[in-house]
XYZ file of C-alpha atoms in Angstrom:
627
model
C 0.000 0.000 0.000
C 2.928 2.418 0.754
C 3.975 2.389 -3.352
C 0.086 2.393 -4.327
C -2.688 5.194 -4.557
C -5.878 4.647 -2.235
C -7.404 4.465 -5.630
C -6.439 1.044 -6.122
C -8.570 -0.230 -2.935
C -11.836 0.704 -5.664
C -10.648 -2.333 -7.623
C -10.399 -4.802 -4.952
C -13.352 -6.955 -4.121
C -12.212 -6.358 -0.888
C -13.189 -2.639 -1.153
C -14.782 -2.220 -4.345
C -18.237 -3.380 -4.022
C -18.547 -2.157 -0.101
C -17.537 1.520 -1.269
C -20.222 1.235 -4.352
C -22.957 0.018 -2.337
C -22.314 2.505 0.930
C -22.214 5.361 -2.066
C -25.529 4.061 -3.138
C -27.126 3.841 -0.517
C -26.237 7.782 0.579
C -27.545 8.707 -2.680
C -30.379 7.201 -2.802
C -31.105 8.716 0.557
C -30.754 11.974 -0.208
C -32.603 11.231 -3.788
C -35.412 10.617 -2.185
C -35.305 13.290 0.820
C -34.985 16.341 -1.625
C -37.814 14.278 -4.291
C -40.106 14.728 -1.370
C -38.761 17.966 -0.154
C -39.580 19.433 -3.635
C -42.632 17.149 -3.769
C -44.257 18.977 -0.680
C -43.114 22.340 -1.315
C -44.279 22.999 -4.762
C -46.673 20.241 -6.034
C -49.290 19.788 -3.590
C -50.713 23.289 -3.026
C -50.157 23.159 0.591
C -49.814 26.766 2.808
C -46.329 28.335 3.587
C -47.112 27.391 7.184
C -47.433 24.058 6.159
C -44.524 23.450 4.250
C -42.553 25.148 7.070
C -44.249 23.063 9.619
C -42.942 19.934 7.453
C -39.602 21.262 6.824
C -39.100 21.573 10.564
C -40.363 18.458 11.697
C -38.195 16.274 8.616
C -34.879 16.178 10.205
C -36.321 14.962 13.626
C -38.336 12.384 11.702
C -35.011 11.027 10.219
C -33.210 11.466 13.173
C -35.822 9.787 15.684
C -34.721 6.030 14.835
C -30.684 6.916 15.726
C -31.840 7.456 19.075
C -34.243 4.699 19.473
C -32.291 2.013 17.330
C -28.716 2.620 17.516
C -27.806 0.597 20.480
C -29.911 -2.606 19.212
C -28.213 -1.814 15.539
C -24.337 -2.554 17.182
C -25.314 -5.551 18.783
C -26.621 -7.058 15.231
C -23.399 -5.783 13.494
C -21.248 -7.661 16.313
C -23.380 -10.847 16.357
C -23.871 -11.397 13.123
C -21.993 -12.161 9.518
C -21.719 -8.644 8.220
C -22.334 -8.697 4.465
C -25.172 -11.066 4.944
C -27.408 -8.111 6.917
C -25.732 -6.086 4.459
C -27.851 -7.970 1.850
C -30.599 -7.599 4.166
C -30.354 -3.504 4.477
C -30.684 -3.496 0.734
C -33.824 -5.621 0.665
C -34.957 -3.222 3.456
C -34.388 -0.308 1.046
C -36.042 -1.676 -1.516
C -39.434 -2.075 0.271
C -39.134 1.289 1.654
C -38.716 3.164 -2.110
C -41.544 0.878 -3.340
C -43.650 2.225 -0.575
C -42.152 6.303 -1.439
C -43.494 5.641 -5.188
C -46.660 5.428 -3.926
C -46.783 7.577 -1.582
C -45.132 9.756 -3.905
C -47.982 9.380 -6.533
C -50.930 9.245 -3.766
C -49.772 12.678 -2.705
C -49.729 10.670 0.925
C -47.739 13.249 2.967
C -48.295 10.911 6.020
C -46.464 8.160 4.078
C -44.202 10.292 2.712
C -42.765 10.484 6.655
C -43.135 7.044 7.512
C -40.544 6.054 4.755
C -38.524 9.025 5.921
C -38.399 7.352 9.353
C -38.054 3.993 7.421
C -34.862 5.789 5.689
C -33.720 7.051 9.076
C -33.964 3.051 10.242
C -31.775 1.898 7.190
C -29.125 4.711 7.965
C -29.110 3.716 11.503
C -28.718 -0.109 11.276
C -26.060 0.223 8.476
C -23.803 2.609 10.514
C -22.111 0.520 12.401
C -21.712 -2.330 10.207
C -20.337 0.712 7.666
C -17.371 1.579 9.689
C -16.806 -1.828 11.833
C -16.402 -3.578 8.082
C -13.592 -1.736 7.194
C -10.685 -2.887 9.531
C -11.768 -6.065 8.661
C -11.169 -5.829 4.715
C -8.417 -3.453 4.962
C -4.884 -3.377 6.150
C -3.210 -1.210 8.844
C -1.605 0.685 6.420
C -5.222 0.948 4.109
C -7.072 1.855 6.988
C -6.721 6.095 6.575
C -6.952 5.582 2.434
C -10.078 3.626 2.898
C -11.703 5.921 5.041
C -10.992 8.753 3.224
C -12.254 6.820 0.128
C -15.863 6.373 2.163
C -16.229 10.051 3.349
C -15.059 11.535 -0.249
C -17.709 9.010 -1.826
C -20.470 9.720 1.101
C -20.347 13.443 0.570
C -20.423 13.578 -3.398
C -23.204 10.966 -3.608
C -25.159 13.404 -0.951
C -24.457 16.111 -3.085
C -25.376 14.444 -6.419
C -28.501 12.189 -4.922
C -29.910 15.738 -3.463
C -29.401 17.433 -6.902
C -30.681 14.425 -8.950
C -33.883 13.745 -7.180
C -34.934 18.001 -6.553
C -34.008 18.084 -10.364
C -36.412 15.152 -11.585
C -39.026 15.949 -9.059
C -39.238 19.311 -10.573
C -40.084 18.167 -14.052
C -43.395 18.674 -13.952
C -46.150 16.076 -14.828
C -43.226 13.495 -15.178
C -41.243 14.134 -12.145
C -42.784 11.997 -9.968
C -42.514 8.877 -12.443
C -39.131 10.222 -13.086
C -38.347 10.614 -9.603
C -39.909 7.025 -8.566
C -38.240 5.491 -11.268
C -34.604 6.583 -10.044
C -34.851 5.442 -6.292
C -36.310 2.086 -7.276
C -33.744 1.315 -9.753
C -30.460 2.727 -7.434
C -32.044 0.771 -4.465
C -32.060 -2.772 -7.050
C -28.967 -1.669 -8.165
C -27.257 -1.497 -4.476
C -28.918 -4.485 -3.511
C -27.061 -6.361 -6.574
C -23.350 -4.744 -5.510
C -23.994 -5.713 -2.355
C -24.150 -9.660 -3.491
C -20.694 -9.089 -4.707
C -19.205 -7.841 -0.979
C -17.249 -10.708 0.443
C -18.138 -12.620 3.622
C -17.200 -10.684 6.862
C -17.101 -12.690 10.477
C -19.290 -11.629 13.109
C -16.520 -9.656 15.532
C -18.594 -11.236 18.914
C -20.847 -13.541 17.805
C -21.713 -15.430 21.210
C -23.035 -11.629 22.076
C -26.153 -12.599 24.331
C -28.847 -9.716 22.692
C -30.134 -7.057 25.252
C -34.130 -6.273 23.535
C -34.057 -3.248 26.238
C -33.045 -0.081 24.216
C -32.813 1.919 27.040
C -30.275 -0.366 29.371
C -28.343 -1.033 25.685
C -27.703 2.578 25.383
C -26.412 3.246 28.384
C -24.071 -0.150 27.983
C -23.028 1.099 24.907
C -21.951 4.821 25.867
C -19.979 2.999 28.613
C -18.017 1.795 25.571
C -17.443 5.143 24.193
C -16.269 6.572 27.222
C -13.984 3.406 28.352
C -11.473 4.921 26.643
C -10.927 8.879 26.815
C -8.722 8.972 23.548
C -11.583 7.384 21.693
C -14.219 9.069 23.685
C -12.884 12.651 22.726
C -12.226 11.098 19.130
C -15.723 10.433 18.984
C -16.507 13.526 20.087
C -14.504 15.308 17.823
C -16.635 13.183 15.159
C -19.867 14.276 16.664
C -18.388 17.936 16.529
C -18.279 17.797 12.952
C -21.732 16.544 12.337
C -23.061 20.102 14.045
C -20.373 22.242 12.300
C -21.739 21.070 9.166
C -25.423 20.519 9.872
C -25.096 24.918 11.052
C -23.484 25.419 7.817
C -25.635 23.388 5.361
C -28.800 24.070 7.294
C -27.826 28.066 6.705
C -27.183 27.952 2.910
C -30.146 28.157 1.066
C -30.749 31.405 3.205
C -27.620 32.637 3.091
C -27.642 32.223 -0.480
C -30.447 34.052 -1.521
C -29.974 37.077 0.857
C -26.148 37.471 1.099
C -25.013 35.692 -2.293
C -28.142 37.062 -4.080
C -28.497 33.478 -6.123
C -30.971 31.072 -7.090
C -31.267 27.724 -7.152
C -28.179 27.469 -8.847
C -26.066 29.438 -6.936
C -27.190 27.022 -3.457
C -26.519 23.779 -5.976
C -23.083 25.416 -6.378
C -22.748 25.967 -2.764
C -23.470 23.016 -1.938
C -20.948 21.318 -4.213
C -18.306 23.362 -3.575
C -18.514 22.121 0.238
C -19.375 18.928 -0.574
C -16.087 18.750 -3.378
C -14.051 20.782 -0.688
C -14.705 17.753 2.036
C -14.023 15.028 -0.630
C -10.477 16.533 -1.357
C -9.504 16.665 2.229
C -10.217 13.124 2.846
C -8.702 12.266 -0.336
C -5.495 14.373 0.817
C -5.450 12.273 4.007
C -3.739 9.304 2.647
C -1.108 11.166 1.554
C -0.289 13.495 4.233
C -0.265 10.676 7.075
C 2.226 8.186 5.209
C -0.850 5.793 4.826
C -1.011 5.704 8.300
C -3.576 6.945 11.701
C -2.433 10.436 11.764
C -4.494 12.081 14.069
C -1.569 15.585 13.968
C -4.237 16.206 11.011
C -7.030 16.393 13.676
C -5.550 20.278 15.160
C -4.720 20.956 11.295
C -7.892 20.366 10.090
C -9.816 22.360 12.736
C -7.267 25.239 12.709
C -8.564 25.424 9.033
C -12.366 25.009 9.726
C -12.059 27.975 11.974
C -9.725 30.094 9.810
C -12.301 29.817 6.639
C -15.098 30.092 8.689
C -14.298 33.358 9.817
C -12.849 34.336 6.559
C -16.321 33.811 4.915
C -17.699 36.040 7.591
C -15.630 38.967 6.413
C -16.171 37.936 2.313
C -19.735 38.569 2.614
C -21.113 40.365 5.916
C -23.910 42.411 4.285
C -26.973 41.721 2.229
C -26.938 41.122 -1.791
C -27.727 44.508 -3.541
C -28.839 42.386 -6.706
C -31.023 38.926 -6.628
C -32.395 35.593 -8.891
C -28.394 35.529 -10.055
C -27.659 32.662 -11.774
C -23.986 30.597 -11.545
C -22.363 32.669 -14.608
C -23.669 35.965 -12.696
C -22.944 35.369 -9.447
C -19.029 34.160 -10.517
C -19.079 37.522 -11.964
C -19.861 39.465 -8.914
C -17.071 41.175 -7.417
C -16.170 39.293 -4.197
C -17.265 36.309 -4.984
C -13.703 34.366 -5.870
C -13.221 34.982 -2.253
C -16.530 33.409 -1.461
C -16.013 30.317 -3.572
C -12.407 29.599 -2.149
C -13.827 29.532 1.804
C -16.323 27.291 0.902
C -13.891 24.782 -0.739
C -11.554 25.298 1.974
C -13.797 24.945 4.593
C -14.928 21.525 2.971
C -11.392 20.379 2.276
C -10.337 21.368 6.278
C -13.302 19.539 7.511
C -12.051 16.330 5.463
C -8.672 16.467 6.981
C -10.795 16.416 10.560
C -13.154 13.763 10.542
C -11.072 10.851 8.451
C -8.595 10.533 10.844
C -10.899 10.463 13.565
C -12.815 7.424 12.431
C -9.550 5.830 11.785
C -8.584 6.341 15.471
C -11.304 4.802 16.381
C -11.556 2.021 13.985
C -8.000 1.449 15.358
C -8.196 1.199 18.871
C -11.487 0.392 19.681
C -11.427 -3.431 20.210
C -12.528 -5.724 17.428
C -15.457 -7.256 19.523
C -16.666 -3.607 20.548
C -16.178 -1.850 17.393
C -19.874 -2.010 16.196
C -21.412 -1.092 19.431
C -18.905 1.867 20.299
C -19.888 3.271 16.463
C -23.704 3.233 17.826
C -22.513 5.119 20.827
C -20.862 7.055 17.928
C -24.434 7.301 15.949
C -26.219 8.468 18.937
C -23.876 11.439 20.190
C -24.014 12.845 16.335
C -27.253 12.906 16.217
C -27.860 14.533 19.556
C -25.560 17.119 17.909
C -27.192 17.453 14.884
C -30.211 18.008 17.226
C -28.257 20.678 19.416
C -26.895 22.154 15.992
C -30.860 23.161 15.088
C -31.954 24.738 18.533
C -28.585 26.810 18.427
C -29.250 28.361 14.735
C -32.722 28.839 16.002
C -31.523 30.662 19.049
C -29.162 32.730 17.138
C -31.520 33.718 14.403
C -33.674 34.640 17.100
C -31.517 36.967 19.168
C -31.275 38.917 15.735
C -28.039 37.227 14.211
C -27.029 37.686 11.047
C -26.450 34.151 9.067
C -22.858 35.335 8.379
C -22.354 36.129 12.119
C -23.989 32.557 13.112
C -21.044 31.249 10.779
C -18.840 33.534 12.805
C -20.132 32.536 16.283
C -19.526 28.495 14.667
C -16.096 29.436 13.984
C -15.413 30.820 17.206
C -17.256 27.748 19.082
C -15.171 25.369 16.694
C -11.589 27.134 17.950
C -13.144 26.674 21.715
C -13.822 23.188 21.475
C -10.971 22.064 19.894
C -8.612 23.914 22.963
C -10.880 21.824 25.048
C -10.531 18.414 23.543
C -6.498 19.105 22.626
C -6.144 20.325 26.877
C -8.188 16.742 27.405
C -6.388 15.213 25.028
C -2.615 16.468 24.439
C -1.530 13.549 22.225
C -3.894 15.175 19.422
C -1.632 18.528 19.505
C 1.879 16.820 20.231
C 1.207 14.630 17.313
C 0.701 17.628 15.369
C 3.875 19.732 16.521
C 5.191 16.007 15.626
C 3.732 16.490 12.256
C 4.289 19.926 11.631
C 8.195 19.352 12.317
C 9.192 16.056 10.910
C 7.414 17.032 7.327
C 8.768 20.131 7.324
C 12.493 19.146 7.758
C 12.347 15.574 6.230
C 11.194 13.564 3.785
C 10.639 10.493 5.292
C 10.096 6.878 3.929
C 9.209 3.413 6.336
C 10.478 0.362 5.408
C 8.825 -2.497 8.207
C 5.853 -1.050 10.074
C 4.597 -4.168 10.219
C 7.171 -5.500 12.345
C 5.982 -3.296 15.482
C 3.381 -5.326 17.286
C -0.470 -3.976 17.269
C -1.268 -4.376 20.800
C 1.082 -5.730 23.700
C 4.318 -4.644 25.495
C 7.592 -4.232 23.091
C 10.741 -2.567 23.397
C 12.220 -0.747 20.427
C 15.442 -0.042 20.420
C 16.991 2.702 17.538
C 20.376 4.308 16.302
C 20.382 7.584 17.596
C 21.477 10.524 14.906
C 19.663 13.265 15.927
C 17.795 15.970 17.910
C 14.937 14.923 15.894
C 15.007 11.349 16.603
C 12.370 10.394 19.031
C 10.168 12.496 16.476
C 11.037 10.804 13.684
C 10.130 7.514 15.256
C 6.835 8.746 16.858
C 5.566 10.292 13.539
C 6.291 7.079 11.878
C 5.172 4.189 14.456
C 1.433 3.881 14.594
C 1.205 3.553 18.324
C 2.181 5.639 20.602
C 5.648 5.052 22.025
C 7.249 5.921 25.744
C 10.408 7.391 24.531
C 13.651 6.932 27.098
C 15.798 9.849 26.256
C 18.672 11.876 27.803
C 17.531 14.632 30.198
C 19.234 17.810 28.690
C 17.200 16.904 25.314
C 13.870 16.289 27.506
C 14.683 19.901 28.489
C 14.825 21.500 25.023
C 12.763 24.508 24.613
C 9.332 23.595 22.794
C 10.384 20.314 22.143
C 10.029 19.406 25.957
C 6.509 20.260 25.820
C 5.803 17.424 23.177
C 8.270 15.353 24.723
C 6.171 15.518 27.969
C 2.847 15.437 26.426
C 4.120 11.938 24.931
C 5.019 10.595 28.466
C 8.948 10.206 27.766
C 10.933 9.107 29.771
C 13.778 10.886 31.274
C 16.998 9.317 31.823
C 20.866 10.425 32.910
C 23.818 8.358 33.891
C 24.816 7.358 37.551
C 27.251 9.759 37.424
C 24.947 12.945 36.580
C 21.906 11.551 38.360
C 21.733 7.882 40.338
C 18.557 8.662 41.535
C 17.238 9.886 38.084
C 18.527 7.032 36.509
C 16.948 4.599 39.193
C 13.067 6.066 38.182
C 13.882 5.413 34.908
C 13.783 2.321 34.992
C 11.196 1.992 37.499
C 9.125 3.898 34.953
C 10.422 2.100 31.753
C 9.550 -1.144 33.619
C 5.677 -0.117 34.590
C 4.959 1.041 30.887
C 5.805 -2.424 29.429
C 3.821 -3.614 32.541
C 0.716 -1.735 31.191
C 1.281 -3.197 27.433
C 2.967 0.321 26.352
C 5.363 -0.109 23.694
C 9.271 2.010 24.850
C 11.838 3.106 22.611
C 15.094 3.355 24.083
C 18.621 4.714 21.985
C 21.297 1.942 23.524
C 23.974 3.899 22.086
C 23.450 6.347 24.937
C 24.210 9.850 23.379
C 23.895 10.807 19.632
C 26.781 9.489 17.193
C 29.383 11.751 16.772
C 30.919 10.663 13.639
C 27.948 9.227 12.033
C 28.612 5.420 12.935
C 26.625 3.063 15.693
C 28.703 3.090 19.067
C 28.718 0.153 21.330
C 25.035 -0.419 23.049
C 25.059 -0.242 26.241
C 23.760 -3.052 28.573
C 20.739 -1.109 29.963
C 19.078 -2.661 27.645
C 19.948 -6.018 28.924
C 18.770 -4.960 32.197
C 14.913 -3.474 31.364
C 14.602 -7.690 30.142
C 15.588 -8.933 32.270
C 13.319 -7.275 34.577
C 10.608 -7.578 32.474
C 10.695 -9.648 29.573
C 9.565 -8.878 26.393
C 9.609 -8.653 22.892
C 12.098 -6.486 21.529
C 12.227 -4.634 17.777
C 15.434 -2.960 15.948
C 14.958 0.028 14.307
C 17.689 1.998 12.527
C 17.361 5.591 10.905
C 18.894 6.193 7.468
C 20.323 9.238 5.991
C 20.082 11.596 8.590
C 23.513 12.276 9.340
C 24.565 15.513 8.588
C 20.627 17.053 7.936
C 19.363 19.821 10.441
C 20.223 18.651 14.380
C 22.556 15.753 14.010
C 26.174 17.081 15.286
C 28.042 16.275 11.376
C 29.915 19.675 10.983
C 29.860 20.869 14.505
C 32.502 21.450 17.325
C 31.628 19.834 20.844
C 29.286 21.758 22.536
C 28.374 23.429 19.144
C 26.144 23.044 16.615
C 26.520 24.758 13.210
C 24.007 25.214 10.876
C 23.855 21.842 8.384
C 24.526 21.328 4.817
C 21.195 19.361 3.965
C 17.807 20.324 4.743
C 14.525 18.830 4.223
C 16.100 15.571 3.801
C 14.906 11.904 2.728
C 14.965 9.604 5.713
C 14.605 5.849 5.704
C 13.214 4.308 9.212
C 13.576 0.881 8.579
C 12.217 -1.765 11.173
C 13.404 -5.336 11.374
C 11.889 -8.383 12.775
C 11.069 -8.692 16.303
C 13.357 -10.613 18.375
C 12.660 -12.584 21.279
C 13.790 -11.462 24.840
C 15.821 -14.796 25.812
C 17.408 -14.222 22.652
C 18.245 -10.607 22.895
C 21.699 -9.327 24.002
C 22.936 -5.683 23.698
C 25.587 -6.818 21.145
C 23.338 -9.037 19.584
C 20.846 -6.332 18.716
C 23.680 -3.547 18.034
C 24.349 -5.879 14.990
C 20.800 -6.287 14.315
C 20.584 -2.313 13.966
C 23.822 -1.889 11.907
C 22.809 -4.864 9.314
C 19.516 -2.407 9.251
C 21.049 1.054 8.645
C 23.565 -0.474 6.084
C 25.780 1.765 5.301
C 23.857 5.045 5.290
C 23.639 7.086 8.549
């Protein structure tokens, strides 16, 4: 996967049908939600008051069954085989667009809701067999591409399923036919790609059923919260839900009064959000190293907030012109600006919320997955629910719609301080980020090699300033790093270093007692199943070769034995930080910057077999004869 573009996962059966059938299935969705939004607002004759009293009551309707249904929804992913009730969804569908087509050509408004709660049902069950399917097809390394596949596909067949069925509905005499004819045939359609998704094991399948919705949901948010890294992930998640549902809910408004467009322009809109959050989960992939990057979490939101208020400040006061169409409005003076913060805003968003399901599809236990992505349902939809009484409340204290982006914006910088305070790993892995990709180019050769879960010891050449970074932006879990003191000190480095939980560590000559807790402390991390990465060599090279490791090393297993994986860095001597070119105590300013990097990890090696010389030689055969 490292040499290959996410794009390739589309022609896997693995992949392929899943990611055609999910896409499907949001279409047809939307399809039919806009077919009957148009169908209610201009066909039947009803009053304004009526239509508004519909158009308020919708989104609950849909919403209703993720709070009644969620819970009971993870315990069928988890018990059962997961492509089978895949199959079954799609039947499901079926019946349900059979019933809008005639409801749709009774002019049953009535029915028209019951299938929108019957919609809300299929969205609900198929949640969290959507996301709990996808660490079992893909690989580590696939896991951030596929996601990022699933979100870009989600929001482009919302955009294109809303704009399809408004567009047929509103064809007159023929738009219903039209209209019934299209989410019949996609829901046959997905039912026949789903035959083609492979078989997928029921993750718990001895699960004993709990029929009490109620007593389920509160098991299942014990789940979610088990685990605060996942709990704030999921949060995070749910944070993203009411960011968008303010925005989306506040564009067909905004666009007539402060764009001065049509239907056209909000289309446009619409897209250019939709296209903005397909590119950011797109970029994903490539700006983690095909790995759970969560530094993209603090980079995305930075963004969502930056754009946000930006588009206050494009567009603060009322259109002075109206009915524009695309060509007119792209015309307008100001409205590059407009069209850029909309596509940014999108494509910042995208960086957010892919990582964030990838966290949790990581280290949420196979056998819990399912029900902790109900727990997951349930907390987006009571903020999609929050989202609607607080654009209410602010369009009824008097707020502009551009300020009520600017008051998001604001809340969006607020609650990402909050979960980042909670939650430091999200910000250190982004300094992390931020540093390692600025300064280096940096290729993994291995991954694999570092266990998923359970205690290891990793033990690396040591180049570099930089090198504990290096490591920790490349290794998917989150290491203890033992490191000497005076660099635990650094300026702004010791903040990350800290945040990570290193470990400090000086010899008995500087510090017995220091030295002493160190191990203490190196010994009750592998004790809790942490992994710790340790530089034998004790100090940085200072001619670019490996010196002797030490026999601390020898020590922590013997204490505590455990698995133990060599890691060596390539290339890095003489880049920014190593000591090539400088005078003791003195670092001059290098010859290479932003240089490629090879971490390259080896096979894990048993403690009984492990011996400080042993795994010196281990590290050298690695490195080769780059430093």
């Amino acid at each position: 996967m490292s040499e290959h573009s996410q794009f390739t996962l589309l022609g896997k059966r693995r992949f392929g049908p899943f990611f055609a059938t999910q896409a499907l299935g949001a279409f047809n969705d939307n399809a039919f939600r806009q077919g009957m939004v148009v169908l209610i607002g201009f066909h039947l004759g009803l009053t304004i008051e009526a239509v508004s009293f519909y158009a308020m009551i919708a989104p609950a309707v849909f919403i209703l069954p993720f709070f009644l249904f969620s819970a009971s929804a993870g315990q069928i992913a988890e018990k059962f085989e997961k492509s089978r009730l895949i199959r079954y969804i799609k039947l499901f569908e079926i019946g349900a667009m059979l019933m809008a087509v005639y409801a749709f050509h009774a002019h049953q408004v009535w029915l028209l809701f019951v299938v929108l709660f019957l919609m809300g049902l299929h969205s609900t069950v198929f949640g969290p067999i959507k996301y709990a399917i996808l660490p079992q097809a893909l690989k580590t390394e696939e896991l951030v591409g596929g996601n990022g596949l699933v979100e870009m596909g989600t929001s482009m067949s919302v955009l294109i399923g809303m704009m399809a069925g408004g567009s047929l509905m509103a064809l007159g005499d023929f738009g219903t036919t039209a209209a019934s004819i299209l989410v019949v045939g996609i829901a046959v359609l997905g039912y026949l790609v789903s035959r083609a998704i492979p078989p997928a094991p029921a993750s718990a399948p001895d699960l004993k059923f709990n029929w009490n919705p109620v007593s389920e949901t509160v098991r299942v948010m014990r789940y979610v919260t088990k685990d605060r890294t996942i709990f704030n992930a999921i949060l995070g998640i749910s944070w993203f839900w009411f960011f968008g549902t303010v925005f989306t809910a506040q564009l067909p408004a905004y666009t007539q009064t402060f764009l001065g467009g049509g239907e056209g322009v909000l289309n446009l809109t619409l897209a250019l959000f939709s296209v903005g959050v397909g590119i950011g989960s797109l970029l994903c992939e490539r700006l983690s190293g095909h790995k759970v990057e969560i530094g993209l979490v603090p980079f995305g939101s930075i963004g969502m907030t930056v754009f946000a208020v930006d588009l206050y400040f494009a567009r603060p006061g009322v259109a002075t012109a109206h009915g524009l169409g695309i060509g007119d409005f792209l015309r307008a003076a100001g409205s590059t600006h407009i069209v850029i913060d909309l596509i940014l805003i999108g494509l910042f968003a995208g960086l957010f919320i892919v990582p964030l399901f990838a966290l949790v599809q990581s280290r949420t236990e196979r056998s819990e997955l399912s029900r902790v992505i109900a727990g997951n349902n349930i907390l987006n939809a009571f903020f999609m629910v929050i989202s609607a009484g607080l654009g209410l409340g602010l369009t009824a204290l008097g707020l502009s719609i551009p300020q009520i982006f600017l008051c998001v914006a604001v809340l969006n910088a607020i609650v990402a301080i909050y979960i980042y305070t909670l939650v430091p790993e999200f910000l250190m892995r982004f300094l992390s980020w931020i540093l390692v990709n600025t300064l280096y180019r940096i290729r993994t050769d291995g991954l694999d090699n570092v266990p998923e879960h359970g205690p290891a010891l990793l033990v690396c050449n040591h180049v570099s300033y930089m090198d504990a970074l290096i490591v920790a932006g490349s290794v998917r879990r989150p290491a203890r790093f033992v490191m000497y003191y005076r660099i635990f000190r650094i300026p702004i480095l010791s903040f990350i270093f800290r945040t990570a939980k290193a470990i400090p560590i000086a010899s008995a000559k500087e510090d017995p007692a220091l030295l002493e807790r160190a191990f203490d402390e190196i010994d009750h991390a592998l004790a809790a199943g942490d992994i710790v990465c340790i530089f034998p060599e004790g100090g940085l090279t200072a001619d670019g070769e490996i010196a002797p490791f030490r026999p601390g090393v020898e020590r922590i297993l013997a204490r505590r034995p455990v698995p133990v994986v060599p890691l060596a860095i390539r290339g890095l001597w003489g880049s920014i930080f190593s000591r090539r070119h400088s005078k003791p105590g003195r670092m001059r300013l290098p010859r290479r910057f932003w240089s490629r990097l090879v971490l390259a990890v080896g096979e894990p090696v048993s403690a009984d077999d492990a011996s400080a010389a042993m795994l010196e030689q281990r590290v050298r055969a690695l490195r080769g004869s780059w430093a």
